[in-house]
PDB file of C-alpha atoms in Angstrom:
ATOM      1  CA  MET I   1     -28.977 -87.825 -51.111  1.00  0.00           C
ATOM      2  CA  LYS I   2     -25.408 -87.793 -52.424  1.00  0.00           C
ATOM      3  CA  PRO I   3     -26.380 -87.835 -56.132  1.00  0.00           C
ATOM      4  CA  VAL I   4     -28.663 -84.842 -55.547  1.00  0.00           C
ATOM      5  CA  ARG I   5     -25.879 -82.899 -53.818  1.00  0.00           C
ATOM      6  CA  THR I   6     -23.410 -83.779 -56.553  1.00  0.00           C
ATOM      7  CA  LEU I   7     -25.776 -82.764 -59.330  1.00  0.00           C
ATOM      8  CA  ALA I   8     -26.757 -79.552 -57.523  1.00  0.00           C
ATOM      9  CA  ARG I   9     -23.101 -78.568 -57.028  1.00  0.00           C
ATOM     10  CA  VAL I  10     -22.319 -79.190 -60.705  1.00  0.00           C
ATOM     11  CA  MET I  11     -25.345 -77.158 -61.772  1.00  0.00           C
ATOM     12  CA  LEU I  12     -24.536 -74.329 -59.367  1.00  0.00           C
ATOM     13  CA  SER I  13     -20.899 -74.153 -60.415  1.00  0.00           C
ATOM     14  CA  GLY I  14     -21.532 -74.234 -64.180  1.00  0.00           C
ATOM     15  CA  ILE I  15     -22.065 -70.494 -64.597  1.00  0.00           C
ATOM     16  CA  PHE I  16     -18.872 -69.724 -62.674  1.00  0.00           C
ATOM     17  CA  VAL I  17     -16.723 -72.149 -64.659  1.00  0.00           C
ATOM     18  CA  VAL I  18     -17.993 -70.920 -68.034  1.00  0.00           C
ATOM     19  CA  SER I  19     -17.957 -67.194 -67.253  1.00  0.00           C
ATOM     20  CA  GLY I  20     -14.664 -67.484 -65.368  1.00  0.00           C
ATOM     21  CA  ALA I  21     -12.978 -69.122 -68.364  1.00  0.00           C
ATOM     22  CA  ARG I  22     -14.529 -66.658 -70.820  1.00  0.00           C
ATOM     23  CA  ASN I  23     -13.620 -63.601 -68.752  1.00  0.00           C
ATOM     24  CA  LEU I  24     -10.110 -64.874 -68.084  1.00  0.00           C
ATOM     25  CA  GLN I  25      -9.505 -65.064 -71.826  1.00  0.00           C
ATOM     26  CA  ASN I  26     -10.990 -61.649 -72.594  1.00  0.00           C
ATOM     27  CA  PRO I  27     -11.061 -59.412 -69.499  1.00  0.00           C
ATOM     28  CA  SER I  28     -10.854 -56.143 -71.449  1.00  0.00           C
ATOM     29  CA  ARG I  29     -14.543 -56.244 -72.357  1.00  0.00           C
ATOM     30  CA  LEU I  30     -15.434 -56.052 -68.641  1.00  0.00           C
ATOM     31  CA  VAL I  31     -13.005 -53.284 -67.688  1.00  0.00           C
ATOM     32  CA  PRO I  32     -15.366 -50.331 -68.335  1.00  0.00           C
ATOM     33  CA  ALA I  33     -18.136 -51.841 -66.182  1.00  0.00           C
ATOM     34  CA  ALA I  34     -15.717 -52.999 -63.457  1.00  0.00           C
ATOM     35  CA  LYS I  35     -13.820 -49.699 -63.188  1.00  0.00           C
ATOM     36  CA  PRO I  36     -16.282 -47.927 -60.819  1.00  0.00           C
ATOM     37  CA  VAL I  37     -16.173 -50.904 -58.429  1.00  0.00           C
ATOM     38  CA  THR I  38     -12.408 -51.414 -58.594  1.00  0.00           C
ATOM     39  CA  ASP I  39     -11.809 -47.690 -58.029  1.00  0.00           C
ATOM     40  CA  ARG I  40     -13.562 -48.067 -54.670  1.00  0.00           C
ATOM     41  CA  VAL I  41     -11.718 -51.259 -53.733  1.00  0.00           C
ATOM     42  CA  VAL I  42      -8.186 -50.299 -54.844  1.00  0.00           C
ATOM     43  CA  PRO I  43      -7.374 -48.088 -51.800  1.00  0.00           C
ATOM     44  CA  LEU I  44      -8.227 -50.972 -49.468  1.00  0.00           C
ATOM     45  CA  ILE I  45      -6.116 -53.409 -51.513  1.00  0.00           C
ATOM     46  CA  GLU I  46      -3.173 -50.995 -51.583  1.00  0.00           C
ATOM     47  CA  ARG I  47      -3.318 -50.578 -47.797  1.00  0.00           C
ATOM     48  CA  THR I  48      -3.657 -54.294 -47.142  1.00  0.00           C
ATOM     49  CA  TRP I  49      -1.420 -55.768 -49.859  1.00  0.00           C
ATOM     50  CA  PRO I  50       0.797 -53.017 -51.280  1.00  0.00           C
ATOM     51  CA  ALA I  51       2.669 -55.343 -53.679  1.00  0.00           C
ATOM     52  CA  VAL I  52      -0.474 -56.598 -55.451  1.00  0.00           C
ATOM     53  CA  PRO I  53      -1.221 -55.067 -58.881  1.00  0.00           C
ATOM     54  CA  THR I  54      -4.402 -52.998 -58.713  1.00  0.00           C
ATOM     55  CA  ASP I  55      -5.200 -52.144 -62.312  1.00  0.00           C
ATOM     56  CA  THR I  56      -8.769 -53.005 -63.265  1.00  0.00           C
ATOM     57  CA  GLU I  57      -7.889 -55.599 -65.899  1.00  0.00           C
ATOM     58  CA  THR I  58      -5.703 -57.554 -63.455  1.00  0.00           C
ATOM     59  CA  LEU I  59      -8.442 -57.490 -60.815  1.00  0.00           C
ATOM     60  CA  VAL I  60     -10.952 -58.759 -63.392  1.00  0.00           C
ATOM     61  CA  ARG I  61      -8.519 -61.560 -64.315  1.00  0.00           C
ATOM     62  CA  VAL I  62      -8.016 -62.507 -60.646  1.00  0.00           C
ATOM     63  CA  ASN I  63     -11.784 -62.567 -60.054  1.00  0.00           C
ATOM     64  CA  SER I  64     -12.248 -64.697 -63.180  1.00  0.00           C
ATOM     65  CA  ALA I  65      -9.467 -67.108 -62.183  1.00  0.00           C
ATOM     66  CA  VAL I  66     -10.974 -67.532 -58.725  1.00  0.00           C
ATOM     67  CA  GLN I  67     -14.395 -68.179 -60.261  1.00  0.00           C
ATOM     68  CA  LEU I  68     -12.942 -70.761 -62.631  1.00  0.00           C
ATOM     69  CA  GLY I  69     -10.877 -72.535 -59.970  1.00  0.00           C
ATOM     70  CA  ALA I  70     -13.478 -72.457 -57.199  1.00  0.00           C
ATOM     71  CA  GLY I  71     -16.189 -73.441 -59.692  1.00  0.00           C
ATOM     72  CA  LEU I  72     -14.187 -76.505 -60.693  1.00  0.00           C
ATOM     73  CA  MET I  73     -13.563 -77.380 -57.035  1.00  0.00           C
ATOM     74  CA  LEU I  74     -17.279 -77.095 -56.257  1.00  0.00           C
ATOM     75  CA  ALA I  75     -18.235 -79.146 -59.326  1.00  0.00           C
ATOM     76  CA  THR I  76     -15.766 -81.934 -58.531  1.00  0.00           C
ATOM     77  CA  GLY I  77     -16.628 -82.063 -54.835  1.00  0.00           C
ATOM     78  CA  ARG I  78     -13.169 -80.937 -53.650  1.00  0.00           C
ATOM     79  CA  PHE I  79     -13.140 -78.431 -50.795  1.00  0.00           C
ATOM     80  CA  THR I  80     -16.759 -77.645 -51.557  1.00  0.00           C
ATOM     81  CA  ARG I  81     -17.442 -75.428 -48.552  1.00  0.00           C
ATOM     82  CA  PRO I  82     -14.439 -73.092 -49.020  1.00  0.00           C
ATOM     83  CA  ALA I  83     -15.054 -73.084 -52.790  1.00  0.00           C
ATOM     84  CA  ALA I  84     -18.660 -71.999 -52.260  1.00  0.00           C
ATOM     85  CA  LEU I  85     -17.504 -69.188 -49.953  1.00  0.00           C
ATOM     86  CA  LEU I  86     -14.940 -68.030 -52.524  1.00  0.00           C
ATOM     87  CA  LEU I  87     -17.568 -68.015 -55.244  1.00  0.00           C
ATOM     88  CA  ALA I  88     -19.951 -66.051 -53.030  1.00  0.00           C
ATOM     89  CA  GLY I  89     -17.170 -63.535 -52.425  1.00  0.00           C
ATOM     90  CA  THR I  90     -16.499 -63.114 -56.149  1.00  0.00           C
ATOM     91  CA  LEU I  91     -20.187 -62.712 -56.865  1.00  0.00           C
ATOM     92  CA  VAL I  92     -20.461 -59.486 -54.846  1.00  0.00           C
ATOM     93  CA  PRO I  93     -18.176 -57.299 -57.007  1.00  0.00           C
ATOM     94  CA  THR I  94     -19.347 -59.069 -60.167  1.00  0.00           C
ATOM     95  CA  THR I  95     -22.968 -58.220 -59.395  1.00  0.00           C
ATOM     96  CA  ALA I  96     -22.220 -54.659 -58.311  1.00  0.00           C
ATOM     97  CA  ALA I  97     -20.199 -53.990 -61.465  1.00  0.00           C
ATOM     98  CA  GLY I  98     -22.285 -55.933 -63.959  1.00  0.00           C
ATOM     99  CA  HIS I  99     -25.845 -55.195 -62.913  1.00  0.00           C
ATOM    100  CA  PRO I 100     -26.152 -51.735 -61.309  1.00  0.00           C
ATOM    101  CA  PHE I 101     -29.882 -51.360 -61.994  1.00  0.00           C
ATOM    102  CA  TRP I 102     -30.043 -48.401 -59.611  1.00  0.00           C
ATOM    103  CA  SER I 103     -28.012 -46.264 -62.020  1.00  0.00           C
ATOM    104  CA  ASN I 104     -29.920 -47.060 -65.245  1.00  0.00           C
ATOM    105  CA  ASP I 105     -32.153 -44.378 -66.749  1.00  0.00           C
ATOM    106  CA  ASP I 106     -33.582 -46.603 -69.491  1.00  0.00           C
ATOM    107  CA  PRO I 107     -36.516 -48.611 -68.020  1.00  0.00           C
ATOM    108  CA  ALA I 108     -35.820 -51.672 -70.206  1.00  0.00           C
ATOM    109  CA  GLN I 109     -32.135 -51.723 -69.238  1.00  0.00           C
ATOM    110  CA  ARG I 110     -33.076 -51.142 -65.602  1.00  0.00           C
ATOM    111  CA  THR I 111     -35.468 -54.117 -65.667  1.00  0.00           C
ATOM    112  CA  GLN I 112     -32.874 -56.378 -67.321  1.00  0.00           C
ATOM    113  CA  ASN I 113     -30.200 -55.443 -64.775  1.00  0.00           C
ATOM    114  CA  GLN I 114     -32.672 -55.892 -61.935  1.00  0.00           C
ATOM    115  CA  ILE I 115     -33.523 -59.400 -63.152  1.00  0.00           C
ATOM    116  CA  HIS I 116     -29.827 -60.326 -63.398  1.00  0.00           C
ATOM    117  CA  PHE I 117     -29.153 -58.750 -59.995  1.00  0.00           C
ATOM    118  CA  LEU I 118     -31.899 -60.889 -58.432  1.00  0.00           C
ATOM    119  CA  LYS I 119     -30.606 -63.981 -60.281  1.00  0.00           C
ATOM    120  CA  ASN I 120     -27.164 -63.368 -58.784  1.00  0.00           C
ATOM    121  CA  LEU I 121     -28.764 -62.858 -55.392  1.00  0.00           C
ATOM    122  CA  GLY I 122     -30.351 -66.311 -55.789  1.00  0.00           C
ATOM    123  CA  LEU I 123     -26.962 -67.766 -56.763  1.00  0.00           C
ATOM    124  CA  PHE I 124     -25.479 -66.112 -53.677  1.00  0.00           C
ATOM    125  CA  GLY I 125     -28.105 -67.819 -51.518  1.00  0.00           C
ATOM    126  CA  GLY I 126     -27.378 -71.175 -53.142  1.00  0.00           C
ATOM    127  CA  LEU I 127     -23.659 -70.701 -52.524  1.00  0.00           C
ATOM    128  CA  LEU I 128     -24.323 -69.896 -48.865  1.00  0.00           C
ATOM    129  CA  LEU I 129     -26.321 -73.116 -48.578  1.00  0.00           C
ATOM    130  CA  ALA I 130     -23.492 -75.034 -50.252  1.00  0.00           C
ATOM    131  CA  ALA I 131     -21.007 -73.436 -47.858  1.00  0.00           C
ATOM    132  CA  ALA I 132     -23.109 -74.505 -44.874  1.00  0.00           C
ATOM    133  CA  ASP I 133     -23.785 -78.042 -46.173  1.00  0.00           C
ATOM    134  CA  THR I 134     -21.979 -80.681 -44.142  1.00  0.00           C
ATOM    135  CA  GLU I 135     -23.304 -83.493 -46.369  1.00  0.00           C
ATOM    136  CA  GLY I 136     -25.206 -85.005 -43.481  1.00  0.00           C
ATOM    137  CA  LYS I 137     -22.122 -85.194 -41.293  1.00  0.00           C
ATOM    138  CA  PRO I 138     -21.988 -83.233 -38.065  1.00  0.00           C
ATOM    139  CA  GLY I 139     -20.396 -79.820 -38.379  1.00  0.00           C
ATOM    140  CA  LEU I 140     -17.315 -78.713 -36.501  1.00  0.00           C
ATOM    141  CA  ARG I 141     -19.369 -76.801 -33.935  1.00  0.00           C
ATOM    142  CA  TRP I 142     -21.504 -79.831 -33.116  1.00  0.00           C
ATOM    143  CA  ARG I 143     -18.482 -82.137 -32.942  1.00  0.00           C
ATOM    144  CA  ALA I 144     -16.628 -79.772 -30.620  1.00  0.00           C
ATOM    145  CA  GLY I 145     -19.684 -79.367 -28.368  1.00  0.00           C
ATOM    146  CA  HIS I 146     -20.294 -83.100 -28.379  1.00  0.00           C
ATOM    147  CA  ARG I 147     -16.656 -83.793 -27.491  1.00  0.00           C
ATOM    148  CA  ILE I 148     -16.780 -81.231 -24.662  1.00  0.00           C
ATOM    149  CA  GLY I 149     -20.023 -82.761 -23.349  1.00  0.00           C
ATOM    150  CA  HIS I 150     -18.520 -86.242 -23.545  1.00  0.00           C
ATOM    151  CA  SER I 151     -15.414 -85.085 -21.676  1.00  0.00           C
ATOM    152  CA  ARG I 152     -17.529 -83.336 -19.037  1.00  0.00           C
ATOM    153  CA  ARG I 153     -19.597 -86.488 -18.465  1.00  0.00           C
ATOM    154  CA  SER I 154     -16.408 -88.563 -18.200  1.00  0.00           C
ATOM    155  CA  VAL I 155     -15.007 -86.199 -15.564  1.00  0.00           C
ATOM    156  CA  GLN I 156     -18.310 -86.248 -13.645  1.00  0.00           C
ATOM    157  CA  ARG I 157     -18.309 -90.075 -13.663  1.00  0.00           C
ATOM    158  CA  ALA I 158     -14.707 -90.126 -12.431  1.00  0.00           C
ATOM    159  CA  VAL I 159     -15.568 -87.698  -9.608  1.00  0.00           C
ATOM    160  CA  ARG I 160     -18.597 -89.790  -8.556  1.00  0.00           C
ATOM    161  CA  THR I 161     -16.485 -92.952  -8.613  1.00  0.00           C
ATOM    162  CA  ALA I 162     -13.722 -91.293  -6.565  1.00  0.00           C
ATOM    163  CA  ARG I 163     -16.278 -90.069  -3.980  1.00  0.00           C
ATOM    164  CA  ARG I 164     -17.869 -93.506  -3.731  1.00  0.00           C
ATOM    165  CA  GLU I 165     -14.469 -95.177  -3.310  1.00  0.00           C
ATOM    166  CA  ALA I 166     -13.479 -92.564  -0.702  1.00  0.00           C
ATOM    167  CA  ARG I 167     -16.677 -93.275   1.293  1.00  0.00           C
ATOM    168  CA  ILE I 168     -15.985 -96.997   1.119  1.00  0.00           C
ATOM    169  CA  ALA I 169     -12.397 -96.439   2.270  1.00  0.00           C
ATOM    170  CA  VAL I 170     -13.587 -94.258   5.194  1.00  0.00           C
ATOM    171  CA  ARG I 171     -16.127 -96.909   6.244  1.00  0.00           C
ATOM    172  CA  SER I 172     -13.480 -99.626   5.966  1.00  0.00           C
ATOM    173  CA  ALA I 173     -11.013 -97.597   8.035  1.00  0.00           C
ATOM    174  CA  ALA I 174     -13.691 -96.907  10.698  1.00  0.00           C
ATOM    175  CA  ALA I 175     -14.612-100.574  10.843  1.00  0.00           C
ATOM    176  CA  ALA I 176     -10.947-101.539  11.156  1.00  0.00           C
ATOM    177  CA  ARG I 177     -10.527 -99.169  14.160  1.00  0.00           C
ATOM    178  CA  ARG I 178     -13.506-100.697  15.910  1.00  0.00           C
ATOM    179  CA  LEU I 179     -12.081-104.196  15.729  1.00  0.00           C
ATOM    180  CA  PRO I 180     -10.284-105.313  18.935  1.00  0.00           C
ATOM    181  CA  GLY I 181      -6.689-105.517  18.206  1.00  0.00           C
TER     182      GLY I 181
END
């Protein structure tokens, strides 16, 4: 199954690597479309991280750099689960800014944006699957539960053994008192 996972990750990450590199080199072409989304996000960024630059072009560059870096991590199999989550996070503002079909008056443009919106929704689903994929190994939740269950069973065995040994000691002590001495 490993070759399938590897190939799927490379295929899934390709769009992010290519568009991330392209948009990092030329972010100004995306600024007009991104501005309505960044205008809504900037107050939150300024409250949370006041020192971070909040102009639209810088935010487009940051989003592009994250897509490029996380796309390369996903493609190479390094930190695949966090990379998939990062890519999913970058896809939300990218989709909202790039494909707002709900605001198009032209039916042809509306249809095109709707198709791209749904494509990105499919990519988002694939990224969520990649983020949840443990590559056949047990996840952290299972391992923690298994370890707790193992510890609980060990404690229960120790308690049963201690009770059994206590009963044996009581019987031995009672038998020793009954012996003439």
